[in-house]
PDB file of C-alpha atoms and ligand atoms in Angstrom:
ATOM      1  CA  UNK A   1     -11.727  -2.501  28.854  1.00  0.00           C
ATOM      2  CA  UNK A   2     -10.945  -5.956  27.765  1.00  0.00           C
ATOM      3  CA  UNK A   3     -15.143  -6.238  29.018  1.00  0.00           C
ATOM      4  CA  UNK A   4     -16.012  -3.750  26.493  1.00  0.00           C
ATOM      5  CA  UNK A   5     -17.148  -5.756  23.098  1.00  0.00           C
ATOM      6  CA  UNK A   6     -15.813  -6.151  19.660  1.00  0.00           C
ATOM      7  CA  UNK A   7     -17.334  -3.718  17.429  1.00  0.00           C
ATOM      8  CA  UNK A   8     -18.371  -5.188  13.448  1.00  0.00           C
ATOM      9  CA  UNK A   9     -19.051  -3.294  10.791  1.00  0.00           C
ATOM     10  CA  UNK A  10     -20.536  -3.677   7.467  1.00  0.00           C
ATOM     11  CA  UNK A  11     -22.752  -2.202   4.917  1.00  0.00           C
ATOM     12  CA  UNK A  12     -25.938  -4.309   5.646  1.00  0.00           C
ATOM     13  CA  UNK A  13     -26.146  -7.554   6.568  1.00  0.00           C
ATOM     14  CA  UNK A  14     -22.739  -9.498   4.745  1.00  0.00           C
ATOM     15  CA  UNK A  15     -20.797  -8.774   7.682  1.00  0.00           C
ATOM     16  CA  UNK A  16     -23.022 -11.424   9.197  1.00  0.00           C
ATOM     17  CA  UNK A  17     -20.616 -13.882   7.890  1.00  0.00           C
ATOM     18  CA  UNK A  18     -17.745 -12.280   9.217  1.00  0.00           C
ATOM     19  CA  UNK A  19     -19.489 -11.812  12.471  1.00  0.00           C
ATOM     20  CA  UNK A  20     -20.236 -15.573  12.437  1.00  0.00           C
ATOM     21  CA  UNK A  21     -16.410 -16.239  11.616  1.00  0.00           C
ATOM     22  CA  UNK A  22     -15.700 -13.969  15.250  1.00  0.00           C
ATOM     23  CA  UNK A  23     -18.041 -16.210  17.020  1.00  0.00           C
ATOM     24  CA  UNK A  24     -16.119 -19.288  16.488  1.00  0.00           C
ATOM     25  CA  UNK A  25     -12.749 -18.012  17.082  1.00  0.00           C
ATOM     26  CA  UNK A  26     -13.504 -15.403  19.960  1.00  0.00           C
ATOM     27  CA  UNK A  27     -16.246 -17.105  21.862  1.00  0.00           C
ATOM     28  CA  UNK A  28     -15.668 -15.464  25.006  1.00  0.00           C
ATOM     29  CA  UNK A  29     -16.057 -12.015  23.502  1.00  0.00           C
ATOM     30  CA  UNK A  30     -18.803  -9.590  23.018  1.00  0.00           C
ATOM     31  CA  UNK A  31     -19.739  -8.572  19.598  1.00  0.00           C
ATOM     32  CA  UNK A  32     -21.587  -6.090  18.946  1.00  0.00           C
ATOM     33  CA  UNK A  33     -22.518  -5.538  15.563  1.00  0.00           C
ATOM     34  CA  UNK A  34     -23.545  -2.606  13.798  1.00  0.00           C
ATOM     35  CA  UNK A  35     -25.043  -2.554   9.924  1.00  0.00           C
ATOM     36  CA  UNK A  36     -26.026   0.444   7.906  1.00  0.00           C
ATOM     37  CA  UNK A  37     -29.013  -0.735   5.945  1.00  0.00           C
ATOM     38  CA  UNK A  38     -29.958   2.610   5.467  1.00  0.00           C
ATOM     39  CA  UNK A  39     -27.502   3.041   3.500  1.00  0.00           C
ATOM     40  CA  UNK A  40     -25.824  -0.130   2.092  1.00  0.00           C
ATOM     41  CA  UNK A  41     -25.156  -0.861  -0.773  1.00  0.00           C
ATOM     42  CA  UNK A  42     -21.575   0.208  -0.691  1.00  0.00           C
ATOM     43  CA  UNK A  43     -20.637  -1.734  -3.852  1.00  0.00           C
ATOM     44  CA  UNK A  44     -21.883   0.891  -6.044  1.00  0.00           C
ATOM     45  CA  UNK A  45     -20.776   4.266  -4.588  1.00  0.00           C
ATOM     46  CA  UNK A  46     -18.100   6.465  -5.011  1.00  0.00           C
ATOM     47  CA  UNK A  47     -14.800   6.449  -2.164  1.00  0.00           C
ATOM     48  CA  UNK A  48     -15.328   9.532  -1.168  1.00  0.00           C
ATOM     49  CA  UNK A  49     -19.174   8.403   0.225  1.00  0.00           C
ATOM     50  CA  UNK A  50     -17.862   4.627   1.158  1.00  0.00           C
ATOM     51  CA  UNK A  51     -15.749   6.562   3.695  1.00  0.00           C
ATOM     52  CA  UNK A  52     -17.735   9.273   4.652  1.00  0.00           C
ATOM     53  CA  UNK A  53     -20.499   6.845   5.669  1.00  0.00           C
ATOM     54  CA  UNK A  54     -18.274   4.647   7.133  1.00  0.00           C
ATOM     55  CA  UNK A  55     -16.291   7.345   9.360  1.00  0.00           C
ATOM     56  CA  UNK A  56     -20.041   8.224  10.758  1.00  0.00           C
ATOM     57  CA  UNK A  57     -20.650   4.378  11.374  1.00  0.00           C
ATOM     58  CA  UNK A  58     -17.344   3.993  13.030  1.00  0.00           C
ATOM     59  CA  UNK A  59     -17.730   7.084  15.313  1.00  0.00           C
ATOM     60  CA  UNK A  60     -21.471   6.264  16.814  1.00  0.00           C
ATOM     61  CA  UNK A  61     -19.279   2.686  17.665  1.00  0.00           C
ATOM     62  CA  UNK A  62     -16.225   4.657  19.661  1.00  0.00           C
ATOM     63  CA  UNK A  63     -19.104   6.982  21.408  1.00  0.00           C
ATOM     64  CA  UNK A  64     -21.113   3.432  22.619  1.00  0.00           C
ATOM     65  CA  UNK A  65     -17.767   2.294  23.682  1.00  0.00           C
ATOM     66  CA  UNK A  66     -16.129  -0.751  21.472  1.00  0.00           C
ATOM     67  CA  UNK A  67     -12.379  -2.090  22.371  1.00  0.00           C
ATOM     68  CA  UNK A  68     -11.620  -2.698  18.956  1.00  0.00           C
ATOM     69  CA  UNK A  69     -13.156  -2.084  16.044  1.00  0.00           C
ATOM     70  CA  UNK A  70     -13.654  -4.873  12.031  1.00  0.00           C
ATOM     71  CA  UNK A  71     -14.429  -3.425   9.387  1.00  0.00           C
ATOM     72  CA  UNK A  72     -16.504  -6.731   8.136  1.00  0.00           C
ATOM     73  CA  UNK A  73     -16.513  -5.267   4.475  1.00  0.00           C
ATOM     74  CA  UNK A  74     -14.678  -5.426   1.999  1.00  0.00           C
ATOM     75  CA  UNK A  75     -15.610  -2.321   0.290  1.00  0.00           C
ATOM     76  CA  UNK A  76     -15.555   0.229   3.172  1.00  0.00           C
ATOM     77  CA  UNK A  77     -12.081  -1.479   4.115  1.00  0.00           C
ATOM     78  CA  UNK A  78     -10.596  -0.709   0.633  1.00  0.00           C
ATOM     79  CA  UNK A  79     -12.468   2.624   0.527  1.00  0.00           C
ATOM     80  CA  UNK A  80     -11.855   4.046   4.265  1.00  0.00           C
ATOM     81  CA  UNK A  81      -9.321   1.607   6.407  1.00  0.00           C
ATOM     82  CA  UNK A  82      -6.692   4.531   6.829  1.00  0.00           C
ATOM     83  CA  UNK A  83      -9.627   7.200   7.603  1.00  0.00           C
ATOM     84  CA  UNK A  84     -11.239   4.622  10.209  1.00  0.00           C
ATOM     85  CA  UNK A  85      -7.426   3.430  11.668  1.00  0.00           C
ATOM     86  CA  UNK A  86      -6.533   7.729  11.971  1.00  0.00           C
ATOM     87  CA  UNK A  87     -10.068   7.640  14.020  1.00  0.00           C
ATOM     88  CA  UNK A  88      -9.365   4.311  16.562  1.00  0.00           C
ATOM     89  CA  UNK A  89      -5.820   5.422  17.076  1.00  0.00           C
ATOM     90  CA  UNK A  90      -7.417   9.066  17.990  1.00  0.00           C
ATOM     91  CA  UNK A  91      -9.421   6.872  20.888  1.00  0.00           C
ATOM     92  CA  UNK A  92      -7.312   4.323  21.375  1.00  0.00           C
ATOM     93  CA  UNK A  93      -9.227   1.952  19.477  1.00  0.00           C
ATOM     94  CA  UNK A  94      -7.184  -0.793  17.281  1.00  0.00           C
ATOM     95  CA  UNK A  95      -8.987  -0.787  13.904  1.00  0.00           C
ATOM     96  CA  UNK A  96      -8.878  -4.057  11.518  1.00  0.00           C
ATOM     97  CA  UNK A  97     -10.166  -4.515   8.168  1.00  0.00           C
ATOM     98  CA  UNK A  98     -11.104  -7.698   5.713  1.00  0.00           C
ATOM     99  CA  UNK A  99      -8.697  -6.598   3.157  1.00  0.00           C
ATOM    100  CA  UNK A 100      -4.637  -7.624   4.860  1.00  0.00           C
ATOM    101  CA  UNK A 101      -5.857 -10.585   5.898  1.00  0.00           C
ATOM    102  CA  UNK A 102      -7.258 -12.648   3.267  1.00  0.00           C
ATOM    103  CA  UNK A 103      -3.636 -11.049   1.230  1.00  0.00           C
ATOM    104  CA  UNK A 104      -1.757 -12.816   4.102  1.00  0.00           C
ATOM    105  CA  UNK A 105      -3.677 -16.266   3.498  1.00  0.00           C
ATOM    106  CA  UNK A 106      -3.337 -15.761  -0.230  1.00  0.00           C
ATOM    107  CA  UNK A 107       0.202 -15.161   0.425  1.00  0.00           C
ATOM    108  CA  UNK A 108       0.439 -18.212   2.078  1.00  0.00           C
ATOM    109  CA  UNK A 109      -1.269 -20.581   0.052  1.00  0.00           C
ATOM    110  CA  UNK A 110      -1.039 -19.840  -3.369  1.00  0.00           C
ATOM    111  CA  UNK A 111       1.571 -22.236  -5.460  1.00  0.00           C
ATOM    112  CA  UNK A 112       0.748 -21.078  -8.556  1.00  0.00           C
ATOM    113  CA  UNK A 113       1.423 -17.402  -7.349  1.00  0.00           C
ATOM    114  CA  UNK A 114      -1.204 -15.942  -9.333  1.00  0.00           C
ATOM    115  CA  UNK A 115      -4.292 -15.069  -7.262  1.00  0.00           C
ATOM    116  CA  UNK A 116      -7.877 -14.109  -8.730  1.00  0.00           C
ATOM    117  CA  UNK A 117      -9.864 -11.415  -6.259  1.00  0.00           C
ATOM    118  CA  UNK A 118     -13.648 -11.323  -6.601  1.00  0.00           C
ATOM    119  CA  UNK A 119     -15.610  -8.350  -4.706  1.00  0.00           C
ATOM    120  CA  UNK A 120     -18.219  -5.641  -5.654  1.00  0.00           C
ATOM    121  CA  UNK A 121     -17.201  -3.072  -8.166  1.00  0.00           C
ATOM    122  CA  UNK A 122     -16.064  -0.439  -5.866  1.00  0.00           C
ATOM    123  CA  UNK A 123     -13.481  -3.052  -4.542  1.00  0.00           C
ATOM    124  CA  UNK A 124     -12.467  -4.523  -7.267  1.00  0.00           C
ATOM    125  CA  UNK A 125     -12.334  -0.843  -9.648  1.00  0.00           C
ATOM    126  CA  UNK A 126      -9.985   0.690  -6.066  1.00  0.00           C
ATOM    127  CA  UNK A 127      -7.370  -2.512  -6.576  1.00  0.00           C
ATOM    128  CA  UNK A 128      -6.170  -2.278  -3.036  1.00  0.00           C
ATOM    129  CA  UNK A 129      -6.658  -6.589  -3.427  1.00  0.00           C
ATOM    130  CA  UNK A 130      -4.668  -6.271  -6.154  1.00  0.00           C
ATOM    131  CA  UNK A 131      -1.919  -3.696  -5.668  1.00  0.00           C
ATOM    132  CA  UNK A 132      -1.362  -5.408  -1.916  1.00  0.00           C
ATOM    133  CA  UNK A 133      -0.874  -9.255  -3.942  1.00  0.00           C
ATOM    134  CA  UNK A 134       1.503  -7.649  -6.412  1.00  0.00           C
ATOM    135  CA  UNK A 135       3.582  -5.920  -3.704  1.00  0.00           C
ATOM    136  CA  UNK A 136       4.032  -9.289  -2.348  1.00  0.00           C
ATOM    137  CA  UNK A 137       5.336 -10.706  -5.406  1.00  0.00           C
ATOM    138  CA  UNK A 138       2.035 -12.708  -6.249  1.00  0.00           C
ATOM    139  CA  UNK A 139       0.163 -11.663 -10.113  1.00  0.00           C
ATOM    140  CA  UNK A 140      -3.026 -10.199  -9.453  1.00  0.00           C
ATOM    141  CA  UNK A 141      -6.331  -9.718 -11.104  1.00  0.00           C
ATOM    142  CA  UNK A 142      -9.809  -8.578 -10.054  1.00  0.00           C
ATOM    143  CA  UNK A 143     -12.905  -9.499 -11.277  1.00  0.00           C
ATOM    144  CA  UNK A 144     -16.306  -7.724 -10.030  1.00  0.00           C
ATOM    145  CA  UNK A 145     -19.387  -9.918  -9.316  1.00  0.00           C
ATOM    146  CA  UNK A 146     -22.413  -7.417  -8.292  1.00  0.00           C
ATOM    147  CA  UNK A 147     -24.915 -10.248  -8.991  1.00  0.00           C
ATOM    148  CA  UNK A 148     -23.612 -12.306  -6.573  1.00  0.00           C
ATOM    149  CA  UNK A 149     -24.742  -9.865  -3.513  1.00  0.00           C
ATOM    150  CA  UNK A 150     -28.265  -9.925  -4.857  1.00  0.00           C
ATOM    151  CA  UNK A 151     -28.302 -13.365  -4.909  1.00  0.00           C
ATOM    152  CA  UNK A 152     -26.665 -14.469  -1.986  1.00  0.00           C
ATOM    153  CA  UNK A 153     -29.446 -12.001  -0.125  1.00  0.00           C
ATOM    154  CA  UNK A 154     -32.472 -13.715  -2.435  1.00  0.00           C
ATOM    155  CA  UNK A 155     -31.106 -16.979  -1.024  1.00  0.00           C
ATOM    156  CA  UNK A 156     -30.284 -18.188  -4.343  1.00  0.00           C
ATOM    157  CA  UNK A 157     -26.569 -19.695  -3.166  1.00  0.00           C
ATOM    158  CA  UNK A 158     -27.756 -23.464  -5.408  1.00  0.00           C
ATOM    159  CA  UNK A 159     -29.091 -24.057  -8.786  1.00  0.00           C
ATOM    160  CA  UNK A 160     -29.095 -22.961 -12.512  1.00  0.00           C
ATOM    161  CA  UNK A 161     -28.966 -19.614 -11.682  1.00  0.00           C
ATOM    162  CA  UNK A 162     -26.335 -19.093  -9.647  1.00  0.00           C
ATOM    163  CA  UNK A 163     -24.495 -21.478 -11.603  1.00  0.00           C
ATOM    164  CA  UNK A 164     -24.649 -19.705 -14.739  1.00  0.00           C
ATOM    165  CA  UNK A 165     -24.048 -16.446 -13.330  1.00  0.00           C
ATOM    166  CA  UNK A 166     -21.313 -17.617 -11.619  1.00  0.00           C
ATOM    167  CA  UNK A 167     -20.328 -19.413 -15.170  1.00  0.00           C
ATOM    168  CA  UNK A 168     -20.382 -15.726 -16.669  1.00  0.00           C
ATOM    169  CA  UNK A 169     -18.628 -14.593 -13.968  1.00  0.00           C
ATOM    170  CA  UNK A 170     -15.828 -16.960 -13.432  1.00  0.00           C
ATOM    171  CA  UNK A 171     -15.533 -18.898 -16.509  1.00  0.00           C
ATOM    172  CA  UNK A 172     -13.027 -16.711 -17.821  1.00  0.00           C
ATOM    173  CA  UNK A 173     -10.828 -17.624 -14.746  1.00  0.00           C
ATOM    174  CA  UNK A 174     -10.354 -21.183 -15.659  1.00  0.00           C
ATOM    175  CA  UNK A 175      -6.417 -22.363 -16.511  1.00  0.00           C
ATOM    176  CA  UNK A 176      -5.509 -19.393 -15.221  1.00  0.00           C
ATOM    177  CA  UNK A 177      -5.233 -17.810 -11.195  1.00  0.00           C
ATOM    178  CA  UNK A 178      -4.788 -21.227  -8.460  1.00  0.00           C
ATOM    179  CA  UNK A 179      -5.842 -19.241  -5.530  1.00  0.00           C
ATOM    180  CA  UNK A 180      -9.345 -16.769  -5.829  1.00  0.00           C
ATOM    181  CA  UNK A 181     -10.096 -14.302  -2.705  1.00  0.00           C
ATOM    182  CA  UNK A 182     -13.436 -13.764  -1.546  1.00  0.00           C
ATOM    183  CA  UNK A 183     -13.666 -10.531  -1.270  1.00  0.00           C
ATOM    184  CA  UNK A 184     -16.788  -9.673  -0.431  1.00  0.00           C
ATOM    185  CA  UNK A 185     -19.129 -10.378   2.769  1.00  0.00           C
ATOM    186  CA  UNK A 186     -21.967 -11.569   0.667  1.00  0.00           C
ATOM    187  CA  UNK A 187     -19.861 -14.644  -1.564  1.00  0.00           C
ATOM    188  CA  UNK A 188     -18.191 -16.931   1.269  1.00  0.00           C
ATOM    189  CA  UNK A 189     -22.709 -17.962   0.772  1.00  0.00           C
ATOM    190  CA  UNK A 190     -21.717 -19.216  -2.454  1.00  0.00           C
ATOM    191  CA  UNK A 191     -18.648 -20.860  -2.631  1.00  0.00           C
ATOM    192  CA  UNK A 192     -19.986 -24.192  -3.003  1.00  0.00           C
ATOM    193  CA  UNK A 193     -21.014 -22.744  -7.047  1.00  0.00           C
ATOM    194  CA  UNK A 194     -18.114 -21.004  -7.142  1.00  0.00           C
ATOM    195  CA  UNK A 195     -15.822 -24.177  -6.304  1.00  0.00           C
ATOM    196  CA  UNK A 196     -18.035 -25.763  -8.572  1.00  0.00           C
ATOM    197  CA  UNK A 197     -16.885 -23.095 -11.399  1.00  0.00           C
ATOM    198  CA  UNK A 198     -13.657 -23.393 -10.277  1.00  0.00           C
ATOM    199  CA  UNK A 199     -12.424 -26.880  -9.800  1.00  0.00           C
ATOM    200  CA  UNK A 200      -9.412 -27.022  -8.321  1.00  0.00           C
ATOM    201  CA  UNK A 201      -9.015 -23.680  -6.794  1.00  0.00           C
ATOM    202  CA  UNK A 202      -8.021 -22.411  -3.559  1.00  0.00           C
ATOM    203  CA  UNK A 203     -10.684 -20.434  -2.246  1.00  0.00           C
ATOM    204  CA  UNK A 204     -10.036 -17.944   0.758  1.00  0.00           C
ATOM    205  CA  UNK A 205     -12.669 -16.620   2.636  1.00  0.00           C
ATOM    206  CA  UNK A 206     -11.874 -13.286   3.955  1.00  0.00           C
ATOM    207  CA  UNK A 207     -14.351 -13.819   6.722  1.00  0.00           C
ATOM    208  CA  UNK A 208     -12.214 -16.483   8.410  1.00  0.00           C
ATOM    209  CA  UNK A 209      -8.969 -15.017   7.797  1.00  0.00           C
ATOM    210  CA  UNK A 210      -9.960 -11.857   9.656  1.00  0.00           C
ATOM    211  CA  UNK A 211     -11.526 -13.685  12.265  1.00  0.00           C
ATOM    212  CA  UNK A 212      -7.995 -15.202  13.075  1.00  0.00           C
ATOM    213  CA  UNK A 213      -6.331 -11.667  12.451  1.00  0.00           C
ATOM    214  CA  UNK A 214      -8.107 -10.339  15.105  1.00  0.00           C
ATOM    215  CA  UNK A 215      -8.016 -12.785  17.414  1.00  0.00           C
ATOM    216  CA  UNK A 216      -4.231 -12.306  17.155  1.00  0.00           C
ATOM    217  CA  UNK A 217      -4.291  -8.353  17.259  1.00  0.00           C
ATOM    218  CA  UNK A 218      -6.566  -8.621  20.380  1.00  0.00           C
ATOM    219  CA  UNK A 219      -3.906 -11.413  22.411  1.00  0.00           C
ATOM    220  CA  UNK A 220      -0.806  -9.385  21.166  1.00  0.00           C
ATOM    221  CA  UNK A 221      -2.735  -6.145  22.560  1.00  0.00           C
ATOM    222  CA  UNK A 222      -3.758  -7.558  25.625  1.00  0.00           C
ATOM    223  CA  UNK A 223      -7.059  -7.599  25.027  1.00  0.00           C
ATOM    224  CA  UNK A 224      -8.898 -10.579  24.864  1.00  0.00           C
ATOM    225  CA  UNK A 225     -11.117 -11.268  28.019  1.00  0.00           C
ATOM    226  CA  UNK A 226     -11.298 -14.935  29.706  1.00  0.00           C
ATOM    227  CA  UNK A 227     -13.057 -17.431  29.451  1.00  0.00           C
ATOM    228  CA  UNK A 228     -16.172 -16.050  31.406  1.00  0.00           C
ATOM    229  CA  UNK A 229     -18.429 -18.297  29.113  1.00  0.00           C
ATOM    230  CA  UNK A 230     -20.018 -17.057  25.927  1.00  0.00           C
ATOM    231  CA  UNK A 231     -19.514 -13.543  24.907  1.00  0.00           C
ATOM    232  CA  UNK A 232     -22.934 -11.894  23.615  1.00  0.00           C
ATOM    233  CA  UNK A 233     -24.187 -11.018  20.688  1.00  0.00           C
ATOM    234  CA  UNK A 234     -25.955  -7.812  20.161  1.00  0.00           C
ATOM    235  CA  UNK A 235     -26.760  -6.229  16.597  1.00  0.00           C
ATOM    236  CA  UNK A 236     -27.825  -2.474  15.336  1.00  0.00           C
ATOM    237  CA  UNK A 237     -29.234  -1.449  12.059  1.00  0.00           C
ATOM    238  CA  UNK A 238     -30.174   1.751  10.270  1.00  0.00           C
ATOM    239  CA  UNK A 239     -32.996   0.917   8.655  1.00  0.00           C
ATOM    240  CA  UNK A 240     -35.543  -2.089   8.447  1.00  0.00           C
ATOM    241  CA  UNK A 241     -34.793  -3.821  11.300  1.00  0.00           C
ATOM    242  CA  UNK A 242     -37.595  -6.643   9.919  1.00  0.00           C
ATOM    243  CA  UNK A 243     -35.478  -7.467   6.790  1.00  0.00           C
ATOM    244  CA  UNK A 244     -31.870  -7.425   8.591  1.00  0.00           C
ATOM    245  CA  UNK A 245     -33.577 -10.256  10.924  1.00  0.00           C
ATOM    246  CA  UNK A 246     -35.118 -12.144   8.277  1.00  0.00           C
ATOM    247  CA  UNK A 247     -32.625 -12.057   5.717  1.00  0.00           C
ATOM    248  CA  UNK A 248     -29.524 -12.340   8.086  1.00  0.00           C
ATOM    249  CA  UNK A 249     -31.095 -15.786   8.904  1.00  0.00           C
ATOM    250  CA  UNK A 250     -29.409 -17.097   6.137  1.00  0.00           C
ATOM    251  CA  UNK A 251     -26.177 -15.511   6.547  1.00  0.00           C
ATOM    252  CA  UNK A 252     -25.874 -16.388  10.312  1.00  0.00           C
ATOM    253  CA  UNK A 253     -27.535 -19.969  10.037  1.00  0.00           C
ATOM    254  CA  UNK A 254     -30.208 -18.453  13.117  1.00  0.00           C
ATOM    255  CA  UNK A 255     -31.841 -14.744  13.399  1.00  0.00           C
ATOM    256  CA  UNK A 256     -29.392 -11.545  14.584  1.00  0.00           C
ATOM    257  CA  UNK A 257     -30.935 -11.470  17.828  1.00  0.00           C
ATOM    258  CA  UNK A 258     -31.212  -8.902  19.761  1.00  0.00           C
ATOM    259  CA  UNK A 259     -31.273  -6.465  17.020  1.00  0.00           C
ATOM    260  CA  UNK A 260     -32.415  -2.880  16.933  1.00  0.00           C
ATOM    261  CA  UNK A 261     -32.638   0.369  15.223  1.00  0.00           C
ATOM    262  CA  UNK A 262     -30.041   3.335  15.902  1.00  0.00           C
ATOM    263  CA  UNK A 263     -30.159   6.593  14.549  1.00  0.00           C
ATOM    264  CA  UNK A 264     -26.311   7.329  13.957  1.00  0.00           C
ATOM    265  CA  UNK A 265     -26.347  11.062  14.863  1.00  0.00           C
ATOM    266  CA  UNK A 266     -28.464  10.053  18.569  1.00  0.00           C
ATOM    267  CA  UNK A 267     -26.456  10.649  21.862  1.00  0.00           C
ATOM    268  CA  UNK A 268     -25.238   7.326  23.071  1.00  0.00           C
ATOM    269  CA  UNK A 269     -23.786   6.160  26.071  1.00  0.00           C
ATOM    270  CA  UNK A 270     -22.333   3.125  26.165  1.00  0.00           C
ATOM    271  CA  UNK A 271     -24.251   0.641  24.612  1.00  0.00           C
ATOM    272  CA  UNK A 272     -24.759  -2.104  27.884  1.00  0.00           C
ATOM    273  CA  UNK A 273     -23.377  -2.432  31.048  1.00  0.00           C
ATOM    274  CA  UNK A 274     -21.020  -5.789  31.002  1.00  0.00           C
ATOM    275  CA  UNK A 275     -22.894  -8.442  31.758  1.00  0.00           C
ATOM    276  CA  UNK A 276     -22.968 -10.500  35.423  1.00  0.00           C
ATOM    277  CA  UNK A 277     -20.870 -13.354  34.910  1.00  0.00           C
TER     278      UNK A 277
HETATM  279  N1  LIG B   1     -20.205  -5.934   2.302  1.00  0.00           N
HETATM  280  C1  LIG B   1     -20.277  -5.170   1.022  1.00  0.00           C
HETATM  281  C2  LIG B   1     -18.790  -5.359   0.764  1.00  0.00           C
HETATM  282  O1  LIG B   1     -18.408  -6.647   1.846  1.00  0.00           O
HETATM  283  C3  LIG B   1     -20.948  -5.750  -0.434  1.00  0.00           C
HETATM  284  C4  LIG B   1     -22.195  -5.496  -0.010  1.00  0.00           C
HETATM  285  C5  LIG B   1     -22.111  -3.680  -0.202  1.00  0.00           C
HETATM  286  O2  LIG B   1     -22.324  -3.542  -1.155  1.00  0.00           O
HETATM  287  O3  LIG B   1     -22.226  -2.844   0.562  1.00  0.00           O
HETATM  288  O4  LIG B   1     -18.350  -5.170  -0.082  1.00  0.00           O
END
């Protein structure tokens, strides 16, 4: 079991920010990433549709064999975490989402007890982050920043265009929350711009927080691999492999390879034999 990869799932490319954080926190683990590029974006879809798509991806990864599943997508975690956790429990796979780690970190660092969550339309409208923050006694507000997703994928992460967009979305937060959760996989790329618009505000990267939470959860479950050299990273996508590799470079700092196309409904066996070490 310990030699199986950790499954990492996102609607497309953005989850590579979570994969990068996982690689840093768990350098000896094999990571198997699946980006559902045929159905991206999830952020504008209904909770029911996102849950259906997410369940299909998770089931594919369970059939390939993963020892844990990280939902590296805020929108998918927001809508589908209970469904995926139940399906994971049925096959003995722990499931970790990105919402709780970000909320835990905000709770830990917020001095003013006032937190804003930035996300996709779906994440903000569902209010799961806000409810979790309020349950900790924090004041919470959500701001949907859908254009940040396109800007990050376009590579427009510095200069006038993203600064004006950030000013428009976030200018109203000045003087309000002391802590802001980057509650979308794409937003860490825009961190310098967001910080420039909100100087002095504590920014929480839910990708980093999730990687730390995953390492802790696997350690507690006795599922960590020892130091047997660097883990491997493999990438699966459901459409447009070339774009994934090209755009993915911005998110990962290097091309996400080896990568291949998959059909989620095809019969699959284990992704790879544990490599000889
Ligand atoms: N991965 C999504 C998230 O973190 C953003 C992209 C999408 O809308 O699918 O919410």
